[in-house]
Coordinates of C-alpha atoms in Angstrom, one line a residue:
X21 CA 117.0 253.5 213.8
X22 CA 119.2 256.0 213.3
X23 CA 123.1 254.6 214.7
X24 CA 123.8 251.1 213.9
X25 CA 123.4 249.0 217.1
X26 CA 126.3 246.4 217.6
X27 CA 125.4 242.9 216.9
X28 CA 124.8 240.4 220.3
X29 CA 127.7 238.4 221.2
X30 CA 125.5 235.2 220.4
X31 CA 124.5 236.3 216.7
X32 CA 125.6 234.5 214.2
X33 CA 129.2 234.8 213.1
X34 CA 127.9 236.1 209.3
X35 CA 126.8 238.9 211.9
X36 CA 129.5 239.2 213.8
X37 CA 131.8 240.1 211.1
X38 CA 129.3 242.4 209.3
X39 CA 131.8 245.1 208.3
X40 CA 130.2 248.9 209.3
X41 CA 132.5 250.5 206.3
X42 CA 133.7 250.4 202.8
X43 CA 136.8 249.9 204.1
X44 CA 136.6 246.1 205.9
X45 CA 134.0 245.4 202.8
X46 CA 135.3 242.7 200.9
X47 CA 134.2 241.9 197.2
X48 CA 132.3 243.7 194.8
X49 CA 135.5 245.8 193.4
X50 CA 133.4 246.7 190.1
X51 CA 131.2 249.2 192.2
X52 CA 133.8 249.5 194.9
X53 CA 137.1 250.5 193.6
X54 CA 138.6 254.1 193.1
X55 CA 136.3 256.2 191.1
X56 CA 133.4 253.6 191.0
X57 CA 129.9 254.3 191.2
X58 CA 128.7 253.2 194.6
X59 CA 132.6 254.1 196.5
X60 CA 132.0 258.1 194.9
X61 CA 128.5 258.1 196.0
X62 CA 129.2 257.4 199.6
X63 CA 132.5 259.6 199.8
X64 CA 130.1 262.4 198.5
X65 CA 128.3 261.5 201.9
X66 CA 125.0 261.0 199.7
X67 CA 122.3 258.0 199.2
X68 CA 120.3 257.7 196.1
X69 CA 117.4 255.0 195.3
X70 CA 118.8 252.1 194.2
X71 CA 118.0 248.4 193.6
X72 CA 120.6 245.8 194.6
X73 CA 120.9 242.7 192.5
X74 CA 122.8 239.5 193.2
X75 CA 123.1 235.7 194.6
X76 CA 123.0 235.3 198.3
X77 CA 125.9 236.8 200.5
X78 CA 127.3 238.9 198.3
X79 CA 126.7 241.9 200.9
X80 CA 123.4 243.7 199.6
X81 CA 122.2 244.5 203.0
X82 CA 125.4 245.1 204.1
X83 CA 126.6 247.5 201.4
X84 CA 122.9 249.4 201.6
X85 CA 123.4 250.0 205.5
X86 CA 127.2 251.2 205.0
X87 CA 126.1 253.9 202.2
X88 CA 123.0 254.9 204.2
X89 CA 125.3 255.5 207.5
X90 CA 127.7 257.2 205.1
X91 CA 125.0 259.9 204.6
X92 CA 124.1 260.2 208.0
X93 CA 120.7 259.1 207.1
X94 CA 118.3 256.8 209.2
X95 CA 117.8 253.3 208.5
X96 CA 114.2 251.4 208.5
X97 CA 114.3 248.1 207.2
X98 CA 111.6 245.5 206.6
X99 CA 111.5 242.2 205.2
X100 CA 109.4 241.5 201.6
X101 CA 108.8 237.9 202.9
X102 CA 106.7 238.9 206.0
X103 CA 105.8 243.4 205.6
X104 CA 102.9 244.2 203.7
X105 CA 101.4 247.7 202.5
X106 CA 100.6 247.9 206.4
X107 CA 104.3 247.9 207.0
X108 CA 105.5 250.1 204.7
X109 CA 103.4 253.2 205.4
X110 CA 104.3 252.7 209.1
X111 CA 107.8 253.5 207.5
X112 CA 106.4 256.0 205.7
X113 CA 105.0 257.7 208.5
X114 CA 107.9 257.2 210.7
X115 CA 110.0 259.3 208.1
X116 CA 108.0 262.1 207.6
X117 CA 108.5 262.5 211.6
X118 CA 111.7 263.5 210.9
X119 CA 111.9 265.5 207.8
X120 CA 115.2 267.0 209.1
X121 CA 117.2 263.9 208.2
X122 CA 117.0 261.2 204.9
X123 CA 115.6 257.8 205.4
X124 CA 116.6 255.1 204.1
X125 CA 114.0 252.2 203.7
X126 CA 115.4 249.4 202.6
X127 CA 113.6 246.3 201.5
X128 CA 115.1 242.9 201.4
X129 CA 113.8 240.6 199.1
X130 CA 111.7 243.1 196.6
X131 CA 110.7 240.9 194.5
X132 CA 108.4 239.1 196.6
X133 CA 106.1 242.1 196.9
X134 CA 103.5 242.2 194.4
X135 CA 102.6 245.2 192.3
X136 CA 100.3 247.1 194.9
X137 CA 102.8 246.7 197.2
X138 CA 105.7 247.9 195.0
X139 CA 103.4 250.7 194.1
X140 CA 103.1 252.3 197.6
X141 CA 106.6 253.2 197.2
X142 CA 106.4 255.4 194.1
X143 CA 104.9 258.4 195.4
X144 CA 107.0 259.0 198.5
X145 CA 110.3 258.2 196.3
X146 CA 109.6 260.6 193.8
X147 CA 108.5 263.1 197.2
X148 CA 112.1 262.4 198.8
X149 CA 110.4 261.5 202.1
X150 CA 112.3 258.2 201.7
X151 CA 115.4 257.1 199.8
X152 CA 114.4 253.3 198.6
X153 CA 117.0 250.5 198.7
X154 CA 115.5 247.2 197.5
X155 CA 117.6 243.8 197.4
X156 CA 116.8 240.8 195.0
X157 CA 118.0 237.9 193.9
X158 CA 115.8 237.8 191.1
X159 CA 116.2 239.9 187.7
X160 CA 114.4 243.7 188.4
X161 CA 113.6 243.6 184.8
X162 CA 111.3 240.5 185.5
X163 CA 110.3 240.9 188.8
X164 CA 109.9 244.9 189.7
X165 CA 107.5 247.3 188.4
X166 CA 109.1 249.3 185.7
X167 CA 107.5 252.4 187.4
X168 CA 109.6 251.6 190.0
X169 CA 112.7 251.0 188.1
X170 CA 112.4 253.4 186.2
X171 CA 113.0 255.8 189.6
X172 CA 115.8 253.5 191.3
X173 CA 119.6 252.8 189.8
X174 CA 120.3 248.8 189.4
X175 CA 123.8 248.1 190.7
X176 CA 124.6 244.1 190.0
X177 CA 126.5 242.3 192.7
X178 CA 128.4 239.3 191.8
X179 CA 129.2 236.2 193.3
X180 CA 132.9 236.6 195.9
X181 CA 135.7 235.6 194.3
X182 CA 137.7 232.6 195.7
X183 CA 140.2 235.2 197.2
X184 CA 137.6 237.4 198.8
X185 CA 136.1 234.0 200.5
X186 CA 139.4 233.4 201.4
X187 CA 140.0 237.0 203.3
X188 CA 136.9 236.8 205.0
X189 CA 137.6 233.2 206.5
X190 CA 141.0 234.4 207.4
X191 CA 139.5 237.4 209.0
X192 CA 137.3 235.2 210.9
X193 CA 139.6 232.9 212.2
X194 CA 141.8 235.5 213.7
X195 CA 139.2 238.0 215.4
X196 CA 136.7 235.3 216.5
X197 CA 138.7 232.0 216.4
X198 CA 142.3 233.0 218.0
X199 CA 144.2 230.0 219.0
X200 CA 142.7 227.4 216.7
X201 CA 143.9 226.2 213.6
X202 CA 142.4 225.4 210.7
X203 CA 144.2 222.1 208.4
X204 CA 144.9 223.5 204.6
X205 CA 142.5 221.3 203.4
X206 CA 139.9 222.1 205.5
X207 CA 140.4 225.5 204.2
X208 CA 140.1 224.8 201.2
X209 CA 137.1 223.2 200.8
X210 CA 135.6 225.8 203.1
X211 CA 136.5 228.3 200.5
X212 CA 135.2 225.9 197.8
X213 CA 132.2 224.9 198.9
X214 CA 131.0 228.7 199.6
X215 CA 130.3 229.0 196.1
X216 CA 130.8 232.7 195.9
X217 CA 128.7 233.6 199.4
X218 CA 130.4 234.7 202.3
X219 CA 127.7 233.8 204.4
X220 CA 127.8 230.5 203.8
X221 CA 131.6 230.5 204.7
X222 CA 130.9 232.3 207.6
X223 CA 128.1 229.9 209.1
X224 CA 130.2 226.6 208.3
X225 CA 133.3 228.3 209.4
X226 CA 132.0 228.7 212.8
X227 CA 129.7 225.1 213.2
X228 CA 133.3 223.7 212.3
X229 CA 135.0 225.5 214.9
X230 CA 132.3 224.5 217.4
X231 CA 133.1 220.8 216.5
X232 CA 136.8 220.9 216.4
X233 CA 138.9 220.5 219.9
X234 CA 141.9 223.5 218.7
X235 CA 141.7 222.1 215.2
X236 CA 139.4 222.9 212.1
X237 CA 139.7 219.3 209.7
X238 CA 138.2 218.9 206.7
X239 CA 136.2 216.3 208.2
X240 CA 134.7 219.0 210.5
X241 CA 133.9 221.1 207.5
X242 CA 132.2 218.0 205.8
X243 CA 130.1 218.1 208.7
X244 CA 129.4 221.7 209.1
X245 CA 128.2 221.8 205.3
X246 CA 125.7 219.4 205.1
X247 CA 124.2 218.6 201.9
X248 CA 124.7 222.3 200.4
X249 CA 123.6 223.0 196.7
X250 CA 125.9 225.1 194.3
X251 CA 124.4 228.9 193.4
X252 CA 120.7 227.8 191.8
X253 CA 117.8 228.6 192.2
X254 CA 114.8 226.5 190.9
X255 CA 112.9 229.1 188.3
X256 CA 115.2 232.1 188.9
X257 CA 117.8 233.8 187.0
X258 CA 120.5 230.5 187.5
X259 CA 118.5 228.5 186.3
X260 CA 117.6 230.0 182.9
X261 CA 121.4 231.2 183.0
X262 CA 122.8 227.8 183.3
X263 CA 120.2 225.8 180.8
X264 CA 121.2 228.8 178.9
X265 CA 124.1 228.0 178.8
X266 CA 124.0 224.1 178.5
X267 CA 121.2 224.6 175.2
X268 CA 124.7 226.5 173.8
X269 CA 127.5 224.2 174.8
X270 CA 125.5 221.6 172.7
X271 CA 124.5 223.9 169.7
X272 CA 128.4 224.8 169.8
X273 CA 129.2 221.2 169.2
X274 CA 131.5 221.2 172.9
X275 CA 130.7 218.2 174.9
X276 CA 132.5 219.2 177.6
X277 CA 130.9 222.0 178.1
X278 CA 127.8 220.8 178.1
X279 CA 128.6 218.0 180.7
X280 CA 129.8 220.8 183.1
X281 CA 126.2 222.7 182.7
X282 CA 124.7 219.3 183.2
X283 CA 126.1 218.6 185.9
X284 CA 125.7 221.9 187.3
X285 CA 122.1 221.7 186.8
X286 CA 121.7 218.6 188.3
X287 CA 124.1 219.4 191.2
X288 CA 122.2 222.6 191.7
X289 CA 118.8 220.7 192.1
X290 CA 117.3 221.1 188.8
X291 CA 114.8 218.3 188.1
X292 CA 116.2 216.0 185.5
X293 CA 113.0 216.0 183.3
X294 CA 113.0 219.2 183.0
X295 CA 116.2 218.7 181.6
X296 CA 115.4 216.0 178.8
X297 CA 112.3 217.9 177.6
X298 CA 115.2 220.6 177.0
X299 CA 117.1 218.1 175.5
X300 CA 114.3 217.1 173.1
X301 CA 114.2 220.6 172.1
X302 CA 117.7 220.9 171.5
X303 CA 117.4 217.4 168.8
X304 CA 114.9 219.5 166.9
X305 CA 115.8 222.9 166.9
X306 CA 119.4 222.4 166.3
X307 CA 120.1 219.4 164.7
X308 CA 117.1 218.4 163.2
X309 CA 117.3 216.5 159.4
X310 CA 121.0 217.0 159.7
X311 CA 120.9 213.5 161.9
X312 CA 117.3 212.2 162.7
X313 CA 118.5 210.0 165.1
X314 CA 118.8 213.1 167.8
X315 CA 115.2 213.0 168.6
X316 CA 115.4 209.3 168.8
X317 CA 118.3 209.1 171.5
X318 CA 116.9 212.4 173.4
X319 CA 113.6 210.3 173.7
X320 CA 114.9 207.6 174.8
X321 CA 116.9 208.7 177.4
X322 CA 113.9 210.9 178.5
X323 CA 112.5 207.5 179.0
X324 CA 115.4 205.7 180.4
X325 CA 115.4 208.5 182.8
X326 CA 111.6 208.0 183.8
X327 CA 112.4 204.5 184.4
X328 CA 115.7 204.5 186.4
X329 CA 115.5 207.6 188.3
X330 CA 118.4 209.4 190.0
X331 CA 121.1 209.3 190.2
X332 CA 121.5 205.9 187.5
X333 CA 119.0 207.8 184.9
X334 CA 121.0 211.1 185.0
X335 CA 123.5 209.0 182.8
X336 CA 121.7 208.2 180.1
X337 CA 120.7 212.3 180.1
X338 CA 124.7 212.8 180.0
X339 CA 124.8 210.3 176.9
X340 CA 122.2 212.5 175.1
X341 CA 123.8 216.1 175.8
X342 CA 127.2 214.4 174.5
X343 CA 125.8 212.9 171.3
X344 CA 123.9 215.8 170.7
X345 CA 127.2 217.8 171.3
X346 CA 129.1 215.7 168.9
X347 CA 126.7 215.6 165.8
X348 CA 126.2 218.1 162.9
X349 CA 124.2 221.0 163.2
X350 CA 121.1 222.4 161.6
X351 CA 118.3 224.6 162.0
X352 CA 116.5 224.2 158.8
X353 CA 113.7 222.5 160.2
X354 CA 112.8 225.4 162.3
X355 CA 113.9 228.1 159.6
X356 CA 111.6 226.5 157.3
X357 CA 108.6 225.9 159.7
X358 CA 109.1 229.6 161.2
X359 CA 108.7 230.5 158.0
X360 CA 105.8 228.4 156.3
X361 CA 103.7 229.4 159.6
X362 CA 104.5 233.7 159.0
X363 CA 103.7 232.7 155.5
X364 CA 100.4 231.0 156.4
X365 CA 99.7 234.0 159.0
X366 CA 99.7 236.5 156.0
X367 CA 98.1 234.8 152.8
X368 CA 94.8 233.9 152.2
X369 CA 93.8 230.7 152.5
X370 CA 93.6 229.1 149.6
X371 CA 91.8 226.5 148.8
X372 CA 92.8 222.7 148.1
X373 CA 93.4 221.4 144.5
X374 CA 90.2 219.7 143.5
X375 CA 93.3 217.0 142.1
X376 CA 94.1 216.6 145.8
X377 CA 90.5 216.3 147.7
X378 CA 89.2 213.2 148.9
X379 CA 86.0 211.5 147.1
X380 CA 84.2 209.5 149.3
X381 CA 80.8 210.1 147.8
X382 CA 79.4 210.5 144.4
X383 CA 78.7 214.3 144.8
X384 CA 82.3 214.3 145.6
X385 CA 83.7 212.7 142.2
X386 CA 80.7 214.5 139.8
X387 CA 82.7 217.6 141.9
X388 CA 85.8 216.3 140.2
X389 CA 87.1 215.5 143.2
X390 CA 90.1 213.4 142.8
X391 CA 90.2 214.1 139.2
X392 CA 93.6 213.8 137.7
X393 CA 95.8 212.6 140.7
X394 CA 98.8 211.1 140.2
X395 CA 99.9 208.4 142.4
X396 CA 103.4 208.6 143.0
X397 CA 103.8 205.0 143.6
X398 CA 103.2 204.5 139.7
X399 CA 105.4 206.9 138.5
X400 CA 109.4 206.0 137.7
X401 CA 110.8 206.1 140.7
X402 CA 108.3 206.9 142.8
X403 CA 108.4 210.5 142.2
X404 CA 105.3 212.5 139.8
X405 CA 108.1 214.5 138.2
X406 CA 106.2 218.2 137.3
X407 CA 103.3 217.5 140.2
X408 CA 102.5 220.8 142.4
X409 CA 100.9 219.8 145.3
X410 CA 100.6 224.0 146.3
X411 CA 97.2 225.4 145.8
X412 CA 97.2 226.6 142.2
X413 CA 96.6 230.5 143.1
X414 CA 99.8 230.3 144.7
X415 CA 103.4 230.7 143.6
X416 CA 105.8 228.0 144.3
X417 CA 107.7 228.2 147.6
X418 CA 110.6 226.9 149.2
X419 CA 110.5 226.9 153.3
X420 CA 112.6 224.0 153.5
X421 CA 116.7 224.7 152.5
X422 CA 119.0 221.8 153.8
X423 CA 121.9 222.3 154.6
X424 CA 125.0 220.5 153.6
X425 CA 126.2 218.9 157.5
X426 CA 125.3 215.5 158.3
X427 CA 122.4 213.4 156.8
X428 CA 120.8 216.8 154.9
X429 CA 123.5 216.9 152.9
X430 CA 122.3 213.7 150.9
X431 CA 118.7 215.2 151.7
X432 CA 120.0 218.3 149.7
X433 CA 121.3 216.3 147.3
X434 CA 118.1 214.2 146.6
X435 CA 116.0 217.7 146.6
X436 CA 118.2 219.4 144.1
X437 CA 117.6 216.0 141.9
X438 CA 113.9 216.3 142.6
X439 CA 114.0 219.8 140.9
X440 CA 115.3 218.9 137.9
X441 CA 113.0 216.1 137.3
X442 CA 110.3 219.1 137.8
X443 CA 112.3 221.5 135.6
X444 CA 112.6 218.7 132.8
X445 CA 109.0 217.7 133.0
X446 CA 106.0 218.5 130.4
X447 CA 103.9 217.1 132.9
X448 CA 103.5 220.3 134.8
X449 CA 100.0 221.8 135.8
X450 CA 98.1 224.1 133.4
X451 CA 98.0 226.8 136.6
X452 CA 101.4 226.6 137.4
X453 CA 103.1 229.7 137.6
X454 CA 106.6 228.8 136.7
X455 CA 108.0 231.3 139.5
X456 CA 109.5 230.3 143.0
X457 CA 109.1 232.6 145.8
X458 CA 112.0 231.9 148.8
X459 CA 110.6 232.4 152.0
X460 CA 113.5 230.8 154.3
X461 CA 116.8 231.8 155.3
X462 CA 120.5 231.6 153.3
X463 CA 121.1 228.1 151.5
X464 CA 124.1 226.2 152.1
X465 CA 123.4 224.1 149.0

C-alpha cells in the first residue's frame, strides 16, 4: 500500500496507539535522538536497507513503517512465519510496477526464512527495485545470510525503559481510557511486569480496563497478565546472554549475582537441567583441583534435581551456583588438558616405554616387556623418586601448573616436593633428557 490505512476501532489497543511518526515514538533514544542515525535518515526524507534487531515490542515494525512513510515510499509487508519465495516475488513484481516511487518490503521475523529464501532478496536489493527492512529477534550474525548482511545496516533496538513503559500506559489511559482510573499499584506492576515491551503493557493495560468497573486494581492487572515469562527465549540470544552471564557471576566469585541469573533463567523458562549440566561445567572448568568437592555438589544437586522436580529441586541447583560462587578459583585443569591435547595433535606419537607395557604372554616378557618397572608402592613413600613415565624420545613436560587458591595450593606444594625428589635422584632413566619443556599457561607457584 502506499498511505498508511488507520487501524479498526476493534484492533487491538497495541494497534491503536501505533504512533505514525518519530515524534509520538517512544523509546529507542540511541537511534532516535538529535543527530542519530535512524532520526537524520528519515529527516533526509530517505530509506535505506536495514535489518532491525531486538526483543518483542520494542517498535521494529513500527519504526520501519514511520521511516518508509518518511520517504514517501510504498510499503509491502509479509510475514517470515507464513510467505515463502512465492510471496516475495509477488512483492517483487508489484514494485517493479511502479518504478516511479521506492518500495519498501519489509519482513517480519527474517530469521525464520531459510537461505533460499533470504537469497531471493539479494538481487533486487542490490537492483534498488526494493528497499529491504527485515525485523528479528534473533542475532543477524547467526541467523541471516552474510550475503545479505553484508548489503543491509543492523540498527539494535533495546528493551523500553521503565519510564518509556510508563509514557505509553499513561498515553493510553488518557486517549483510550478517559474517565477511569488506574490505582498506583496497579500501575506499577503494569509497568513492571512489561519487561521492557510496550506491547505487552498495551494488551494487559486494556484486558484490565475491560475488567475494571471505573477503576484499574492491581488485582485486575494480576488478572490481565496471566502467567507471563520475563524477556527469554528458549535457544535464542537471552538465553545464551543470561547463562552467559550466570557461568560469570560464579567464575567472579558473586553469589548474588549468580542467584539473580538463576533465577532469571528459571523464571524465564529455561529448563533446569540444562542448567545443572552448566553447572557441572562450571565445577570443572573453573574451579577444578582448586576444591574437588565442586563436581561432587554440582552432581548431586543435578541429581537431587532429577528426583524432586520443580519448583523443590530448583533449590538444591541454587545451593550449587552459591557454593560454586563462594569457593576458590582455578582453571588449571583445563589449561593443562587444552594444552596436553594441542601437544598430542602436533607430535608424533611415540611409542610406550617397553618399562611400562603390559606382559601377559611369554613373547611379551622375552620382548622385555615389563622389564625394569618400579612399583611405586615399594618405594619410600610411595613415590619412584627419578621415574619418567613420558615416552623416552620425548622431553619432559609440564601441562599441569596449580595454582596457589584453595586445595591446589597444597597440591602445588606436594608437586614442587615431588620435583626435588626427581632432581636429587640417581635413579633417573638412561634416556632422560634432563630438559623440561612448559607447555601450559603462567604459574602461580
Amino acid at each position: 500500500m502506499s498511505r498508511r490505512e488507520a487501524p479498526l476501532a476493534d484492533a487491538p489497543l497495541a494497534a491503536r496507539m501505533r504512533p505514525t511518526s518519530l515524534d509520538g515514538f517512544v523509546g529507542q533514544a540511541h537511534l532516535l535522538g538529535p543527530g542519530r542515525p535512524l532520526a537524520r535518515l528519515a529527516a533526509s526524507r530517505r530509506v535505506a536497507s536495514m535489518i532491525l534487531w531486538g526483543p518483542p515490542g520494542t517498535g521494529k515494525t513500527t519504526l520501519a513503517r514511520i521511516l518508509a512513510d518518511a520517504a514517501g515510499a510504498r510499503w509491502i509487508s509479509l510475514s517470515a512465519v507464513l510467505a515463502g519465495v512465492r510471496d516475495v516475488r509477488a512483492a517483487i513484481a508489484d514494485a517493479r510496477a511502479h518504478p516511479d516511487t521506492p518500495t519498501v518490503l519489509f519482513i517480519d521475523e527474517v530469521h525464520r526464512f531459510n537461505k533460499a529464501q533470504q537469497d531471493a532478496f539479494l538481487p533486487h536489493v542490490e537492483q534498488g527495485t526494493i528497499v529491504f527492512i527485515g525485523a528479528t529477534t534473533e542475532n543477524p550474525s547467526f541467523e541471516v545470510n552474510s550475503a545479505l548482511l553484508s548489503r543491509t545496516r543492523v540498527y539494535v533496538l533495546r528493551p523500553l525503559s521503565t519510564e518509556d513503559l510508563e509514557t505509553l500506559a499513561r498515553r493510553a489511559m488518557d486517549k483510550e481510557f478517559e474517565g477511569m482510573d488506574i490505582e498506583p499499584d496497579a500501575f506499577r506492576s503494569l509497568v513492571a511486569n512489561g519487561d521492557g515491551d510496550a506491547r505487552r503493557v498495551l494488551n494487559t493495560l486494556e484486558i484490565a480496563a475491560q475488567l475494571g468497573d471505573g477503576t484499574i486494581t492491581a488485582e485486575h492487572v494480576e488478572f490481565a497478565g496471566g502467567q507471563g515469562y520475563r524477556g527469554f527465549e528458549k535457544r535464542g540470544d537471552a538465553f545464551y546472554d543470561q547463562i552467559s552471564a550466570l557461568h560469570k557471576a560464579v567464575r567472579g566469585s558473586s553469589p548474588d549475582a549468580a542467584l539473580y541469573w538463576l533465577a532469571r533463567m528459571l523464571d524465564g523458562g529455561c529448563d533446569p537441567l540444562y542448567v545443572a549440566r552448566r553447572v557441572a561445567r562450571m565445577a570443572t572448568e573453573d574451579i577444578g583441583t582448586a576444591d574437588p568437592r565442586a563436581l561432587q555438589l554440582a552432581l548431586a544437586a543435578w541429581d537431587a534435581y532429577h528426583r524432586l522436580g520443580s519448583p523443590e529441586g530448583e533449590l538444591a541447583l541454587a545451593q550449587a551456583v552459591v557454593y560454586l560462587a563462594c569457593l576458590p578459583k582455578s582453571n588449571a585443569v583445563e589449561t593443562a588438558f587444552n594444552a596436553a591435547r594441542e601437544f598430542v595433535a602436533t607430535h608424533p606419537s611415540y611409542p610406550v616405554p617397553a618399562r611400562f607395557r603390559n606382559a601377559p604372554t611369554r613373547l611379551a616378557s622375552e620382548l622385555g616387556h615389563g622389564k625394569g618397572y618400579r612399583y611405586a608402592h615399594n618405594e619410600p613413600d610411595a613415590y619412584a623418586a627419578g621415574e619418567r613415565y613420558l615416552p623416552d624420545e620425548m622431553e619432559d613436560v609440564r601441562f599441569y601448573r596449580p595454582s596457589r587458591r584453595g586445595i591446589e595450593g597444597r597440591i602445588a606444594d606436594r608437586l614442587a616436593t615431588l620435583r626435588d625428589l626427581d632432581q636429587s635422584s640417581t635413579a633417573r632413566p638412561a634416556s632422560d633428557t634432563g630438559t623440561t619443556s612448559e607447555t601450559s599457561g603462567s604459574s602461580e607457584e
